[in-house]
């Protein structure tokens, strides 16, 4: 699929993903077109493939970023608060910020996305990448986006509750602290390694995306949606 979606420009890449049915929501499409992937991916930025960014981390393929946004989209409104765990390059953090910021002439809904990574060099990288564009610098200056060094497995309780939580690395389990930090209602998109205690049915080894909903009454609903391959959500590399 990657060769069919690769473009010569950022807009062409996203348009190709849309034509192939990998991005279907118009708001997500606009938000991704507005963030030039070349500011975040060190090589082949307009290819639909993951890219290494150093420190044993990657920037995911853009179709995965599209999937994440579309699963969370009902909780990504102007004024929403979002936690992006494993923010890495900062690319998806920027896209999420576009979805929760009111850009209308009289808009005053100030959403916020907090990007968390456990490696200081990646926190610095994300900040530097976002600073490459005028729009990114404004998001940082207004604190619509903040990058923080922290253990993503513990979330960031200081900013809770969150309307949406995105986890960009494979967790060994569904960490209870992350569920606690969801607003009711709220939704989390999280890859979990097989055997992470989320299913009584064994569907083979590997990792799976789980969508976790906290209902208005505080009850939790969990759904396994598709298989993936992510770097693990672990301690920083030695």
CSV table of C-alpha atoms in Angstrom, one decimal:
chain,number,residue,atom,x,y,z
A,1,UNK,CA,0.0,0.0,0.0
A,2,UNK,CA,2.9,2.4,0.7
A,3,UNK,CA,4.0,2.7,-2.9
A,4,UNK,CA,0.4,3.6,-3.9
A,5,UNK,CA,0.1,6.4,-1.3
A,6,UNK,CA,3.6,8.0,-1.5
A,7,UNK,CA,3.5,11.5,-2.8
A,8,UNK,CA,5.9,14.2,-4.0
A,9,UNK,CA,4.4,16.7,-1.5
A,10,UNK,CA,2.7,16.5,1.9
A,11,UNK,CA,-0.7,17.4,0.3
A,12,UNK,CA,-0.3,14.7,-2.4
A,13,UNK,CA,0.6,12.1,0.3
A,14,UNK,CA,-2.6,12.8,2.3
A,15,UNK,CA,-4.8,13.0,-0.8
A,16,UNK,CA,-3.5,9.6,-1.9
A,17,UNK,CA,-4.2,8.2,1.6
A,18,UNK,CA,-7.7,9.6,1.2
A,19,UNK,CA,-8.2,8.1,-2.2
A,20,UNK,CA,-7.2,4.7,-0.9
A,21,UNK,CA,-9.7,4.9,1.9
A,22,UNK,CA,-7.0,5.1,4.6
A,23,UNK,CA,-8.3,8.5,5.7
A,24,UNK,CA,-12.0,9.1,5.5
A,25,UNK,CA,-12.8,11.9,7.9
A,26,UNK,CA,-12.6,15.4,6.4
A,27,UNK,CA,-11.5,17.1,9.6
A,28,UNK,CA,-8.6,14.6,10.0
A,29,UNK,CA,-7.6,15.1,6.3
A,30,UNK,CA,-7.4,18.9,6.7
A,31,UNK,CA,-5.5,18.6,10.0
A,32,UNK,CA,-2.9,16.3,8.4
A,33,UNK,CA,-2.5,18.4,5.2
A,34,UNK,CA,-1.8,21.4,7.5
A,35,UNK,CA,1.2,19.7,9.1
A,36,UNK,CA,4.2,19.3,6.7
A,37,UNK,CA,5.6,15.9,7.5
A,38,UNK,CA,9.0,16.9,6.2
A,39,UNK,CA,9.4,18.9,9.5
A,40,UNK,CA,9.1,15.7,11.5
A,41,UNK,CA,10.4,12.7,9.4
A,42,UNK,CA,14.1,12.8,8.7
A,43,UNK,CA,14.0,10.9,5.4
A,44,UNK,CA,11.3,10.0,2.8
A,45,UNK,CA,8.8,12.2,4.6
A,46,UNK,CA,6.0,11.7,2.0
A,47,UNK,CA,6.1,7.9,2.0
A,48,UNK,CA,3.4,5.9,3.8
A,49,UNK,CA,5.9,4.1,6.0
A,50,UNK,CA,7.4,4.4,9.5
A,51,UNK,CA,10.8,6.2,9.8
A,52,UNK,CA,13.4,5.9,12.6
A,53,UNK,CA,14.0,9.1,14.5
A,54,UNK,CA,16.8,7.9,16.8
A,55,UNK,CA,16.9,6.6,20.4
A,56,UNK,CA,15.2,3.3,19.3
A,57,UNK,CA,12.1,5.3,18.4
A,58,UNK,CA,10.1,5.8,15.2
A,59,UNK,CA,7.6,8.1,13.6
A,60,UNK,CA,4.7,5.9,12.6
A,61,UNK,CA,3.4,5.6,9.0
A,62,UNK,CA,1.0,8.4,8.2
A,63,UNK,CA,-1.9,6.0,7.7
A,64,UNK,CA,-1.6,4.9,11.3
A,65,UNK,CA,-1.7,8.6,12.4
A,66,UNK,CA,-4.9,8.9,10.4
A,67,UNK,CA,-6.4,5.8,11.9
A,68,UNK,CA,-5.6,7.1,15.5
A,69,UNK,CA,-7.2,10.5,14.8
A,70,UNK,CA,-10.3,8.9,13.3
A,71,UNK,CA,-10.9,6.6,16.2
A,72,UNK,CA,-10.6,9.5,18.6
A,73,UNK,CA,-12.3,12.2,16.4
A,74,UNK,CA,-15.5,12.4,18.4
A,75,UNK,CA,-13.5,13.5,21.4
A,76,UNK,CA,-11.3,15.9,19.4
A,77,UNK,CA,-13.2,19.1,19.4
A,78,UNK,CA,-12.2,22.7,19.9
A,79,UNK,CA,-11.4,23.1,23.6
A,80,UNK,CA,-10.6,19.3,24.2
A,81,UNK,CA,-7.7,18.3,26.3
A,82,UNK,CA,-5.5,15.5,24.9
A,83,UNK,CA,-2.6,13.4,26.1
A,84,UNK,CA,-0.2,12.1,23.5
A,85,UNK,CA,2.0,9.4,25.1
A,86,UNK,CA,5.2,8.6,23.2
A,87,UNK,CA,5.0,11.8,21.3
A,88,UNK,CA,8.4,11.2,19.6
A,89,UNK,CA,8.9,13.5,16.7
A,90,UNK,CA,5.9,15.6,17.7
A,91,UNK,CA,4.1,15.1,14.4
A,92,UNK,CA,0.9,13.6,15.7
A,93,UNK,CA,0.9,16.0,18.6
A,94,UNK,CA,0.7,18.8,16.0
A,95,UNK,CA,-2.1,17.2,14.1
A,96,UNK,CA,-4.1,16.6,17.3
A,97,UNK,CA,-3.6,20.2,18.2
A,98,UNK,CA,-5.1,21.3,14.9
A,99,UNK,CA,-8.1,19.2,15.8
A,100,UNK,CA,-8.7,20.8,19.2
A,101,UNK,CA,-7.9,24.4,18.4
A,102,UNK,CA,-10.6,26.8,17.3
A,103,UNK,CA,-9.3,28.8,14.3
A,104,UNK,CA,-12.5,30.6,13.5
A,105,UNK,CA,-12.3,34.4,13.5
A,106,UNK,CA,-14.2,34.7,16.8
A,107,UNK,CA,-13.2,31.4,18.2
A,108,UNK,CA,-12.1,31.3,21.8
A,109,UNK,CA,-12.0,27.6,22.6
A,110,UNK,CA,-8.4,26.8,23.6
A,111,UNK,CA,-7.8,23.1,23.5
A,112,UNK,CA,-4.5,21.6,24.6
A,113,UNK,CA,-2.3,18.6,23.7
A,114,UNK,CA,0.3,17.4,26.1
A,115,UNK,CA,3.1,15.3,24.5
A,116,UNK,CA,4.9,13.0,26.8
A,117,UNK,CA,8.1,11.1,26.1
A,118,UNK,CA,10.6,9.5,28.5
A,119,UNK,CA,13.7,10.6,26.5
A,120,UNK,CA,14.8,14.2,26.9
A,121,UNK,CA,16.4,14.3,23.5
A,122,UNK,CA,13.0,13.3,21.9
A,123,UNK,CA,11.2,16.0,23.9
A,124,UNK,CA,13.7,18.5,22.6
A,125,UNK,CA,13.4,17.1,19.1
A,126,UNK,CA,9.6,17.5,19.1
A,127,UNK,CA,9.9,21.1,20.3
A,128,UNK,CA,12.4,21.9,17.6
A,129,UNK,CA,10.4,20.2,14.9
A,130,UNK,CA,7.2,22.1,15.8
A,131,UNK,CA,9.2,25.3,15.9
A,132,UNK,CA,10.0,24.9,12.1
A,133,UNK,CA,6.6,26.4,11.2
A,134,UNK,CA,4.8,29.6,12.2
A,135,UNK,CA,1.7,27.7,13.1
A,136,UNK,CA,3.7,25.3,15.3
A,137,UNK,CA,5.5,28.1,17.1
A,138,UNK,CA,2.2,29.7,17.9
A,139,UNK,CA,0.8,26.5,19.4
A,140,UNK,CA,3.9,26.3,21.6
A,141,UNK,CA,3.8,30.0,22.6
A,142,UNK,CA,0.1,29.8,23.6
A,143,UNK,CA,0.7,26.5,25.4
A,144,UNK,CA,-1.9,24.8,23.2
A,145,UNK,CA,1.0,22.2,22.9
A,146,UNK,CA,3.4,21.3,25.7
A,147,UNK,CA,6.1,18.6,25.5
A,148,UNK,CA,7.1,17.0,28.8
A,149,UNK,CA,9.6,14.4,29.9
A,150,UNK,CA,7.8,11.7,31.9
A,151,UNK,CA,7.1,8.0,32.1
A,152,UNK,CA,4.2,7.5,29.7
A,153,UNK,CA,3.0,4.4,31.5
A,154,UNK,CA,2.0,6.8,34.3
A,155,UNK,CA,0.4,9.3,32.0
A,156,UNK,CA,0.5,13.0,33.2
A,157,UNK,CA,-2.0,13.4,36.0
A,158,UNK,CA,-1.3,17.1,36.3
A,159,UNK,CA,-3.2,17.7,33.1
A,160,UNK,CA,-6.0,15.2,33.7
A,161,UNK,CA,-8.8,14.6,33.0
A,162,UNK,CA,-8.3,14.1,29.2
A,163,UNK,CA,-11.0,13.9,26.6
A,164,UNK,CA,-8.7,11.7,24.5
A,165,UNK,CA,-5.5,9.8,25.1
A,166,UNK,CA,-3.3,8.5,22.3
A,167,UNK,CA,-0.5,6.0,23.1
A,168,UNK,CA,2.1,5.7,20.4
A,169,UNK,CA,4.1,2.7,21.7
A,170,UNK,CA,3.0,-0.8,22.6
A,171,UNK,CA,2.1,-1.2,26.3
A,172,UNK,CA,2.7,-4.4,28.2
A,173,UNK,CA,-0.7,-4.0,29.8
A,174,UNK,CA,-3.6,-1.5,29.9
A,175,UNK,CA,-2.1,0.7,32.6
A,176,UNK,CA,-4.9,1.6,35.1
A,177,UNK,CA,-3.4,5.1,35.7
A,178,UNK,CA,-4.1,6.0,32.1
A,179,UNK,CA,-7.8,4.9,32.3
A,180,UNK,CA,-8.1,6.9,35.5
A,181,UNK,CA,-6.9,10.0,33.6
A,182,UNK,CA,-9.7,9.8,31.0
A,183,UNK,CA,-12.6,12.1,31.3
A,184,UNK,CA,-16.1,10.5,31.5
A,185,UNK,CA,-16.9,10.4,28.6
A,186,UNK,CA,-13.5,9.9,27.0
A,187,UNK,CA,-11.6,7.6,24.7
A,188,UNK,CA,-8.1,6.1,24.6
A,189,UNK,CA,-6.3,4.6,21.5
A,190,UNK,CA,-3.6,2.2,22.7
A,191,UNK,CA,-1.5,-0.6,21.3
A,192,UNK,CA,-1.1,-3.5,23.7
A,193,UNK,CA,1.1,-6.5,23.5
A,194,UNK,CA,-0.6,-9.8,23.2
A,195,UNK,CA,-1.1,-11.3,26.7
A,196,UNK,CA,-1.6,-7.8,28.2
A,197,UNK,CA,-4.6,-9.0,30.1
A,198,UNK,CA,-7.3,-7.5,27.8
A,199,UNK,CA,-8.8,-10.5,26.3
A,200,UNK,CA,-9.7,-14.1,27.2
A,201,UNK,CA,-9.4,-15.1,23.6
A,202,UNK,CA,-5.9,-15.8,22.3
A,203,UNK,CA,-5.7,-14.6,18.7
A,204,UNK,CA,-1.9,-15.1,18.2
A,205,UNK,CA,1.2,-13.3,19.2
A,206,UNK,CA,1.8,-9.7,18.5
A,207,UNK,CA,0.3,-6.4,19.3
A,208,UNK,CA,-3.3,-5.1,18.9
A,209,UNK,CA,-4.9,-1.7,19.0
A,210,UNK,CA,-7.5,-1.4,21.7
A,211,UNK,CA,-10.0,1.4,21.9
A,212,UNK,CA,-11.0,2.1,25.5
A,213,UNK,CA,-14.1,4.1,26.2
A,214,UNK,CA,-15.0,5.6,29.6
A,215,UNK,CA,-18.7,6.1,29.5
A,216,UNK,CA,-20.5,9.1,31.1
A,217,UNK,CA,-21.3,7.0,34.1
A,218,UNK,CA,-17.6,6.0,34.5
A,219,UNK,CA,-18.0,2.5,33.2
A,220,UNK,CA,-15.3,1.1,30.9
A,221,UNK,CA,-15.8,-0.5,27.5
A,222,UNK,CA,-12.8,-2.1,25.7
A,223,UNK,CA,-12.6,-3.2,22.1
A,224,UNK,CA,-9.7,-4.9,20.2
A,225,UNK,CA,-9.7,-3.4,16.6
A,226,UNK,CA,-6.7,-4.5,14.6
A,227,UNK,CA,-3.1,-5.9,14.7
A,228,UNK,CA,-0.1,-3.6,14.6
A,229,UNK,CA,3.6,-3.4,15.2
A,230,UNK,CA,4.9,-0.6,17.5
A,231,UNK,CA,8.1,-0.1,19.5
A,232,UNK,CA,7.5,-1.0,23.1
A,233,UNK,CA,6.4,1.4,25.8
A,234,UNK,CA,9.3,0.8,28.3
A,235,UNK,CA,12.0,2.4,30.3
A,236,UNK,CA,14.4,4.7,28.4
A,237,UNK,CA,17.2,2.7,26.6
A,238,UNK,CA,20.3,2.2,28.6
